[in-house]
């Protein structure tokens, strides 16, 4: 493994705290982007069935020559594939596209609008975990009420909850619910798609440390114990986002970034998202 710190999940599996995301990266660009990330030192790659780029991710992993036990690969089951049997089939399809026999983390992508359908999906994930097809299971975009219901009805507590989280939306209620259940919080859109990088406090802190605003925001996440998965297709930015371990933010600087919270989502609210 590289020098990236790890988070020990609630089942003992260690997950790199900094990973590389490929949301909205076309499949024909994904192999090059992931290859650049692996060259820099990323070892955790996050994709999803609905992204349509699992094949590109798998190709980059296979061509990298990096040992499988040094990689951490996450993908997700999409809404239209939820349900017990459908999820098992969806997992097999994702694993085939990725060229892997075992995943490191498999997530429910969204809590489905049909109340309780994600419970049947979760039973399938528990089966995949028990069978050794994936090393850990978790959820994405789950609100506190979804987590409470899932934990109460299930034998396995999710290892990870991947949610939108950045300085413009600190999502404190979800972080608190994750902590209450012993679930690691992972931030997607950790830079708010660049929307927070021009904030005066972020720019001031970056100048003070001789770092970029993106590096400061990623450092803000890491120092508060979250997993982050920034994405880019630009090699220089991929490298920049990885170079976040040589400096430390003060408590006052962390508080200044916290204060940017305005509930500003870049994506849909889980309670309102009904895409099939």
C-alpha positions as a Markdown table, in Angstrom:
| # | Residue | x | y | z |
|---|---|---|---|---|
| 1 | Unk | 0.0 | 0.0 | 0.0 |
| 2 | Unk | 1.0 | 3.7 | -0.4 |
| 3 | Unk | 1.4 | 6.1 | 2.5 |
| 4 | Unk | -2.3 | 7.0 | 2.5 |
| 5 | Unk | -3.7 | 6.5 | 6.0 |
| 6 | Unk | -6.5 | 4.0 | 6.4 |
| 7 | Unk | -9.8 | 3.9 | 8.2 |
| 8 | Unk | -10.5 | 0.6 | 10.0 |
| 9 | Unk | -14.1 | -0.3 | 9.2 |
| 10 | Unk | -16.5 | -1.8 | 11.7 |
| 11 | Unk | -15.7 | -5.3 | 10.4 |
| 12 | Unk | -11.9 | -4.9 | 10.7 |
| 13 | Unk | -11.3 | -4.2 | 7.0 |
| 14 | Unk | -8.9 | -1.3 | 6.4 |
| 15 | Unk | -9.9 | 1.2 | 3.7 |
| 16 | Unk | -7.7 | 3.9 | 2.4 |
| 17 | Unk | -8.9 | 7.3 | 3.6 |
| 18 | Unk | -8.2 | 8.9 | 0.2 |
| 19 | Unk | -9.5 | 7.3 | -2.9 |
| 20 | Unk | -10.2 | 8.2 | -6.6 |
| 21 | Unk | -13.7 | 8.6 | -7.9 |
| 22 | Unk | -14.9 | 8.3 | -11.5 |
| 23 | Unk | -18.4 | 9.7 | -11.4 |
| 24 | Unk | -19.3 | 11.3 | -14.8 |
| 25 | Unk | -16.1 | 10.1 | -16.4 |
| 26 | Unk | -16.9 | 8.5 | -19.8 |
| 27 | Unk | -15.8 | 4.9 | -20.1 |
| 28 | Unk | -13.4 | 5.7 | -22.9 |
| 29 | Unk | -11.6 | 8.2 | -20.6 |
| 30 | Unk | -11.8 | 6.1 | -17.5 |
| 31 | Unk | -8.9 | 3.8 | -18.1 |
| 32 | Unk | -6.4 | 6.7 | -18.7 |
| 33 | Unk | -7.8 | 8.6 | -15.6 |
| 34 | Unk | -7.5 | 5.6 | -13.3 |
| 35 | Unk | -4.1 | 4.7 | -14.7 |
| 36 | Unk | -2.9 | 8.2 | -13.9 |
| 37 | Unk | -4.4 | 7.9 | -10.4 |
| 38 | Unk | -2.7 | 4.6 | -9.8 |
| 39 | Unk | 0.6 | 6.0 | -11.0 |
| 40 | Unk | 0.4 | 8.8 | -8.5 |
| 41 | Unk | -0.3 | 6.5 | -5.7 |
| 42 | Unk | -4.0 | 6.1 | -5.3 |
| 43 | Unk | -5.0 | 2.5 | -4.4 |
| 44 | Unk | -8.7 | 3.0 | -3.7 |
| 45 | Unk | -11.0 | 3.3 | -6.7 |
| 46 | Unk | -14.7 | 4.1 | -6.5 |
| 47 | Unk | -17.2 | 3.4 | -9.3 |
| 48 | Unk | -20.8 | 2.4 | -9.7 |
| 49 | Unk | -22.9 | 0.3 | -12.2 |
| 50 | Unk | -24.8 | 3.4 | -13.3 |
| 51 | Unk | -21.6 | 5.3 | -14.1 |
| 52 | Unk | -21.2 | 3.0 | -17.1 |
| 53 | Unk | -17.4 | 2.9 | -16.7 |
| 54 | Unk | -16.7 | -0.3 | -14.7 |
| 55 | Unk | -15.1 | -1.8 | -17.8 |
| 56 | Unk | -12.7 | 1.1 | -18.0 |
| 57 | Unk | -11.9 | 0.8 | -14.4 |
| 58 | Unk | -11.2 | -2.9 | -14.7 |
| 59 | Unk | -9.0 | -2.4 | -17.7 |
| 60 | Unk | -6.8 | 0.1 | -15.8 |
| 61 | Unk | -6.6 | -2.2 | -12.8 |
| 62 | Unk | -5.6 | -5.2 | -14.9 |
| 63 | Unk | -3.0 | -3.2 | -16.9 |
| 64 | Unk | -1.5 | -1.6 | -13.8 |
| 65 | Unk | 0.4 | -4.6 | -12.7 |
| 66 | Unk | -0.4 | -3.7 | -9.1 |
| 67 | Unk | -1.1 | -6.7 | -6.8 |
| 68 | Unk | -4.8 | -7.2 | -6.1 |
| 69 | Unk | -4.2 | -7.1 | -2.3 |
| 70 | Unk | -2.9 | -3.6 | -2.7 |
| 71 | Unk | -6.1 | -2.3 | -4.3 |
| 72 | Unk | -9.4 | -1.4 | -2.8 |
| 73 | Unk | -12.3 | -1.4 | -5.3 |
| 74 | Unk | -15.8 | -0.1 | -4.6 |
| 75 | Unk | -18.9 | -0.3 | -6.8 |
| 76 | Unk | -22.6 | 0.2 | -6.2 |
| 77 | Unk | -26.0 | -1.4 | -7.1 |
| 78 | Unk | -28.3 | 0.9 | -8.9 |
| 79 | Unk | -31.9 | 1.6 | -8.0 |
| 80 | Unk | -33.5 | -0.5 | -10.9 |
| 81 | Unk | -31.4 | -3.5 | -9.8 |
| 82 | Unk | -32.5 | -3.4 | -6.1 |
| 83 | Unk | -34.3 | -6.4 | -4.5 |
| 84 | Unk | -32.7 | -9.6 | -3.3 |
| 85 | Unk | -32.4 | -11.6 | -6.5 |
| 86 | Unk | -31.8 | -8.6 | -8.8 |
| 87 | Unk | -29.0 | -7.4 | -6.5 |
| 88 | Unk | -27.2 | -10.7 | -6.7 |
| 89 | Unk | -27.4 | -10.6 | -10.5 |
| 90 | Unk | -26.2 | -7.0 | -10.5 |
| 91 | Unk | -23.2 | -7.8 | -8.4 |
| 92 | Unk | -22.2 | -10.6 | -10.7 |
| 93 | Unk | -22.5 | -8.3 | -13.7 |
| 94 | Unk | -20.4 | -5.6 | -12.0 |
| 95 | Unk | -17.7 | -8.0 | -11.0 |
| 96 | Unk | -17.5 | -9.3 | -14.5 |
| 97 | Unk | -17.2 | -5.8 | -16.0 |
| 98 | Unk | -14.5 | -5.0 | -13.4 |
| 99 | Unk | -12.7 | -8.3 | -14.1 |
| 100 | Unk | -12.7 | -9.2 | -10.4 |
| 101 | Unk | -13.7 | -12.2 | -8.4 |
| 102 | Unk | -14.1 | -10.3 | -5.2 |
| 103 | Unk | -14.9 | -6.6 | -4.4 |
| 104 | Unk | -13.6 | -4.7 | -1.4 |
| 105 | Unk | -16.8 | -2.7 | -0.8 |
| 106 | Unk | -20.3 | -3.0 | -2.3 |
| 107 | Unk | -22.8 | -0.2 | -1.7 |
| 108 | Unk | -26.5 | 0.3 | -2.1 |
| 109 | Unk | -26.4 | 3.5 | -4.3 |
| 110 | Unk | -29.6 | 5.2 | -3.0 |
| 111 | Unk | -32.4 | 4.3 | -0.6 |
| 112 | Unk | -35.2 | 3.5 | -3.0 |
| 113 | Unk | -38.5 | 5.4 | -2.8 |
| 114 | Unk | -40.4 | 2.1 | -2.3 |
| 115 | Unk | -40.1 | 2.0 | 1.5 |
| 116 | Unk | -38.3 | -1.1 | 2.6 |
| 117 | Unk | -37.0 | -2.2 | -0.8 |
| 118 | Unk | -33.5 | -1.5 | 0.3 |
| 119 | Unk | -34.0 | -4.0 | 3.1 |
| 120 | Unk | -34.3 | -6.8 | 0.6 |
| 121 | Unk | -31.3 | -5.4 | -1.2 |
| 122 | Unk | -29.3 | -5.3 | 2.0 |
| 123 | Unk | -30.1 | -9.0 | 2.6 |
| 124 | Unk | -28.4 | -9.7 | -0.7 |
| 125 | Unk | -25.4 | -7.7 | 0.4 |
| 126 | Unk | -25.2 | -9.7 | 3.6 |
| 127 | Unk | -25.3 | -12.9 | 1.5 |
| 128 | Unk | -22.4 | -11.6 | -0.7 |
| 129 | Unk | -20.4 | -10.7 | 2.4 |
| 130 | Unk | -21.0 | -14.1 | 4.0 |
| 131 | Unk | -20.0 | -15.8 | 0.7 |
| 132 | Unk | -16.7 | -13.8 | 0.6 |
| 133 | Unk | -17.7 | -12.1 | -2.7 |
| 134 | Unk | -17.1 | -8.7 | -1.1 |
| 135 | Unk | -14.9 | -7.8 | 1.9 |
| 136 | Unk | -17.3 | -5.1 | 3.2 |
| 137 | Unk | -20.8 | -3.8 | 2.5 |
| 138 | Unk | -22.3 | -0.4 | 3.0 |
| 139 | Unk | -24.7 | 2.2 | 1.7 |
| 140 | Unk | -24.7 | 5.5 | -0.1 |
| 141 | Unk | -27.0 | 8.6 | 0.4 |
| 142 | Unk | -28.7 | 7.1 | 3.4 |
| 143 | Unk | -30.3 | 9.6 | 5.8 |
| 144 | Unk | -30.5 | 9.0 | 9.6 |
| 145 | Unk | -34.0 | 7.5 | 9.3 |
| 146 | Unk | -32.8 | 5.0 | 6.6 |
| 147 | Unk | -29.8 | 4.0 | 8.7 |
| 148 | Unk | -31.9 | 3.5 | 11.8 |
| 149 | Unk | -34.4 | 1.3 | 10.0 |
| 150 | Unk | -31.7 | -0.7 | 8.3 |
| 151 | Unk | -29.7 | -1.4 | 11.4 |
| 152 | Unk | -32.8 | -2.4 | 13.4 |
| 153 | Unk | -33.9 | -4.9 | 10.7 |
| 154 | Unk | -30.5 | -6.4 | 9.8 |
| 155 | Unk | -27.7 | -8.5 | 11.2 |
| 156 | Unk | -24.9 | -6.6 | 9.7 |
| 157 | Unk | -24.3 | -2.9 | 10.3 |
| 158 | Unk | -23.2 | -1.0 | 7.2 |
| 159 | Unk | -19.4 | -0.4 | 7.2 |
| 160 | Unk | -19.6 | 2.8 | 5.1 |
| 161 | Unk | -22.2 | 5.5 | 4.3 |
| 162 | Unk | -21.1 | 7.5 | 1.2 |
| 163 | Unk | -22.9 | 10.8 | 1.1 |
| 164 | Unk | -22.6 | 14.3 | -0.4 |
| 165 | Unk | -20.5 | 16.2 | 2.0 |
| 166 | Unk | -18.3 | 19.4 | 1.6 |
| 167 | Unk | -17.8 | 22.8 | 3.2 |
| 168 | Unk | -21.1 | 24.1 | 1.7 |
| 169 | Unk | -23.0 | 21.2 | 3.1 |
| 170 | Unk | -21.4 | 19.6 | 6.2 |
| 171 | Unk | -24.3 | 17.1 | 6.6 |
| 172 | Unk | -23.8 | 17.0 | 10.4 |
| 173 | Unk | -27.0 | 15.0 | 11.1 |
| 174 | Unk | -25.8 | 12.1 | 8.9 |
| 175 | Unk | -22.3 | 12.3 | 10.4 |
| 176 | Unk | -23.8 | 12.0 | 13.8 |
| 177 | Unk | -26.0 | 9.0 | 12.8 |
| 178 | Unk | -23.1 | 7.3 | 11.2 |
| 179 | Unk | -21.0 | 7.7 | 14.4 |
| 180 | Unk | -23.9 | 6.4 | 16.5 |
| 181 | Unk | -24.0 | 3.2 | 14.5 |
| 182 | Unk | -20.2 | 2.8 | 14.1 |
| 183 | Unk | -20.4 | 3.6 | 10.3 |
| 184 | Unk | -17.5 | 5.3 | 8.5 |
| 185 | Unk | -18.6 | 8.5 | 6.6 |
| 186 | Unk | -17.3 | 8.8 | 3.1 |
| 187 | Unk | -17.7 | 12.1 | 1.2 |
| 188 | Unk | -18.7 | 12.2 | -2.5 |
| 189 | Unk | -18.4 | 15.6 | -4.2 |
| 190 | Unk | -15.9 | 16.5 | -1.5 |
| 191 | Unk | -15.0 | 19.7 | -3.3 |
| 192 | Unk | -18.6 | 20.7 | -4.1 |
| 193 | Unk | -17.6 | 20.4 | -7.8 |
| 194 | Unk | -15.3 | 23.3 | -7.2 |
| 195 | Unk | -18.0 | 25.6 | -5.8 |
| 196 | Unk | -16.2 | 26.2 | -2.5 |
| 197 | Unk | -12.7 | 26.7 | -3.8 |
| 198 | Unk | -13.1 | 30.5 | -4.3 |
| 199 | Unk | -14.4 | 31.1 | -0.7 |
| 200 | Unk | -12.3 | 33.8 | 0.9 |
| 201 | Unk | -11.5 | 31.7 | 4.0 |
| 202 | Unk | -10.4 | 28.7 | 1.9 |
| 203 | Unk | -8.2 | 30.9 | -0.3 |
| 204 | Unk | -6.7 | 32.6 | 2.7 |
| 205 | Unk | -5.9 | 29.3 | 4.4 |
| 206 | Unk | -4.4 | 27.9 | 1.2 |
| 207 | Unk | -2.2 | 30.9 | 0.8 |
| 208 | Unk | -1.1 | 30.6 | 4.4 |
| 209 | Unk | 0.0 | 27.0 | 3.9 |
| 210 | Unk | 1.3 | 27.4 | 0.3 |
| 211 | Unk | -1.3 | 24.9 | -0.9 |
| 212 | Unk | -4.1 | 25.0 | -3.4 |
| 213 | Unk | -7.7 | 25.5 | -2.2 |
| 214 | Unk | -8.6 | 22.0 | -3.3 |
| 215 | Unk | -5.8 | 20.6 | -1.1 |
| 216 | Unk | -7.0 | 22.6 | 1.9 |
| 217 | Unk | -10.6 | 21.3 | 1.5 |
| 218 | Unk | -9.4 | 17.7 | 1.2 |
| 219 | Unk | -7.2 | 18.2 | 4.2 |
| 220 | Unk | -10.3 | 19.5 | 6.1 |
| 221 | Unk | -12.1 | 16.2 | 5.3 |
| 222 | Unk | -9.2 | 14.0 | 6.2 |
| 223 | Unk | -8.4 | 15.7 | 9.6 |
| 224 | Unk | -12.0 | 15.1 | 10.6 |
| 225 | Unk | -11.8 | 11.4 | 10.0 |
| 226 | Unk | -13.8 | 11.1 | 6.8 |
| 227 | Unk | -13.0 | 9.1 | 3.6 |
| 228 | Unk | -12.8 | 11.2 | 0.5 |
| 229 | Unk | -12.9 | 10.3 | -3.2 |
| 230 | Unk | -12.1 | 13.4 | -5.4 |
| 231 | Unk | -12.3 | 12.9 | -9.1 |
| 232 | Unk | -10.6 | 14.4 | -12.1 |
| 233 | Unk | -9.5 | 13.4 | -15.6 |
| 234 | Unk | -6.6 | 15.9 | -15.6 |
| 235 | Unk | -3.3 | 14.3 | -14.5 |
| 236 | Unk | -2.0 | 17.4 | -12.8 |
| 237 | Unk | -5.1 | 17.7 | -10.7 |
| 238 | Unk | -5.1 | 14.0 | -9.9 |
| 239 | Unk | -1.6 | 14.5 | -8.5 |
| 240 | Unk | -2.6 | 17.7 | -6.7 |
| 241 | Unk | -5.5 | 16.0 | -5.0 |
| 242 | Unk | -3.2 | 13.2 | -3.8 |
| 243 | Unk | -0.6 | 15.6 | -2.3 |
| 244 | Unk | -2.5 | 16.4 | 0.9 |
| 245 | Unk | -0.4 | 14.8 | 3.6 |
| 246 | Unk | 2.5 | 17.3 | 4.2 |
| 247 | Unk | 0.6 | 19.9 | 6.2 |
| 248 | Unk | -1.9 | 20.3 | 9.0 |
| 249 | Unk | -4.8 | 22.7 | 9.5 |
| 250 | Unk | -5.3 | 24.3 | 12.9 |
| 251 | Unk | -8.5 | 24.0 | 14.8 |
| 252 | Unk | -9.3 | 27.6 | 14.0 |
| 253 | Unk | -8.9 | 26.8 | 10.3 |
| 254 | Unk | -11.1 | 23.8 | 10.5 |
| 255 | Unk | -13.7 | 25.9 | 12.2 |
| 256 | Unk | -13.5 | 28.6 | 9.5 |
| 257 | Unk | -14.2 | 26.0 | 6.8 |
| 258 | Unk | -17.0 | 24.4 | 8.9 |
| 259 | Unk | -18.6 | 27.9 | 9.0 |
| 260 | Unk | -19.1 | 27.8 | 5.2 |
| 261 | Unk | -22.0 | 25.4 | 5.7 |
| 262 | Unk | -25.2 | 26.7 | 4.0 |
| 263 | Unk | -26.9 | 23.4 | 3.1 |
| 264 | Unk | -25.8 | 23.8 | -0.5 |
| 265 | Unk | -26.2 | 20.5 | -2.2 |
| 266 | Unk | -24.8 | 19.8 | -5.7 |
| 267 | Unk | -26.9 | 16.7 | -6.1 |
| 268 | Unk | -30.5 | 15.6 | -5.2 |
| 269 | Unk | -31.8 | 15.1 | -1.7 |
| 270 | Unk | -32.2 | 11.4 | -0.9 |
| 271 | Unk | -35.8 | 11.9 | 0.1 |
| 272 | Unk | -36.6 | 13.4 | -3.2 |
| 273 | Unk | -34.5 | 11.3 | -5.6 |
| 274 | Unk | -36.7 | 8.7 | -7.4 |
| 275 | Unk | -34.6 | 7.8 | -10.5 |
| 276 | Unk | -35.0 | 4.1 | -11.5 |
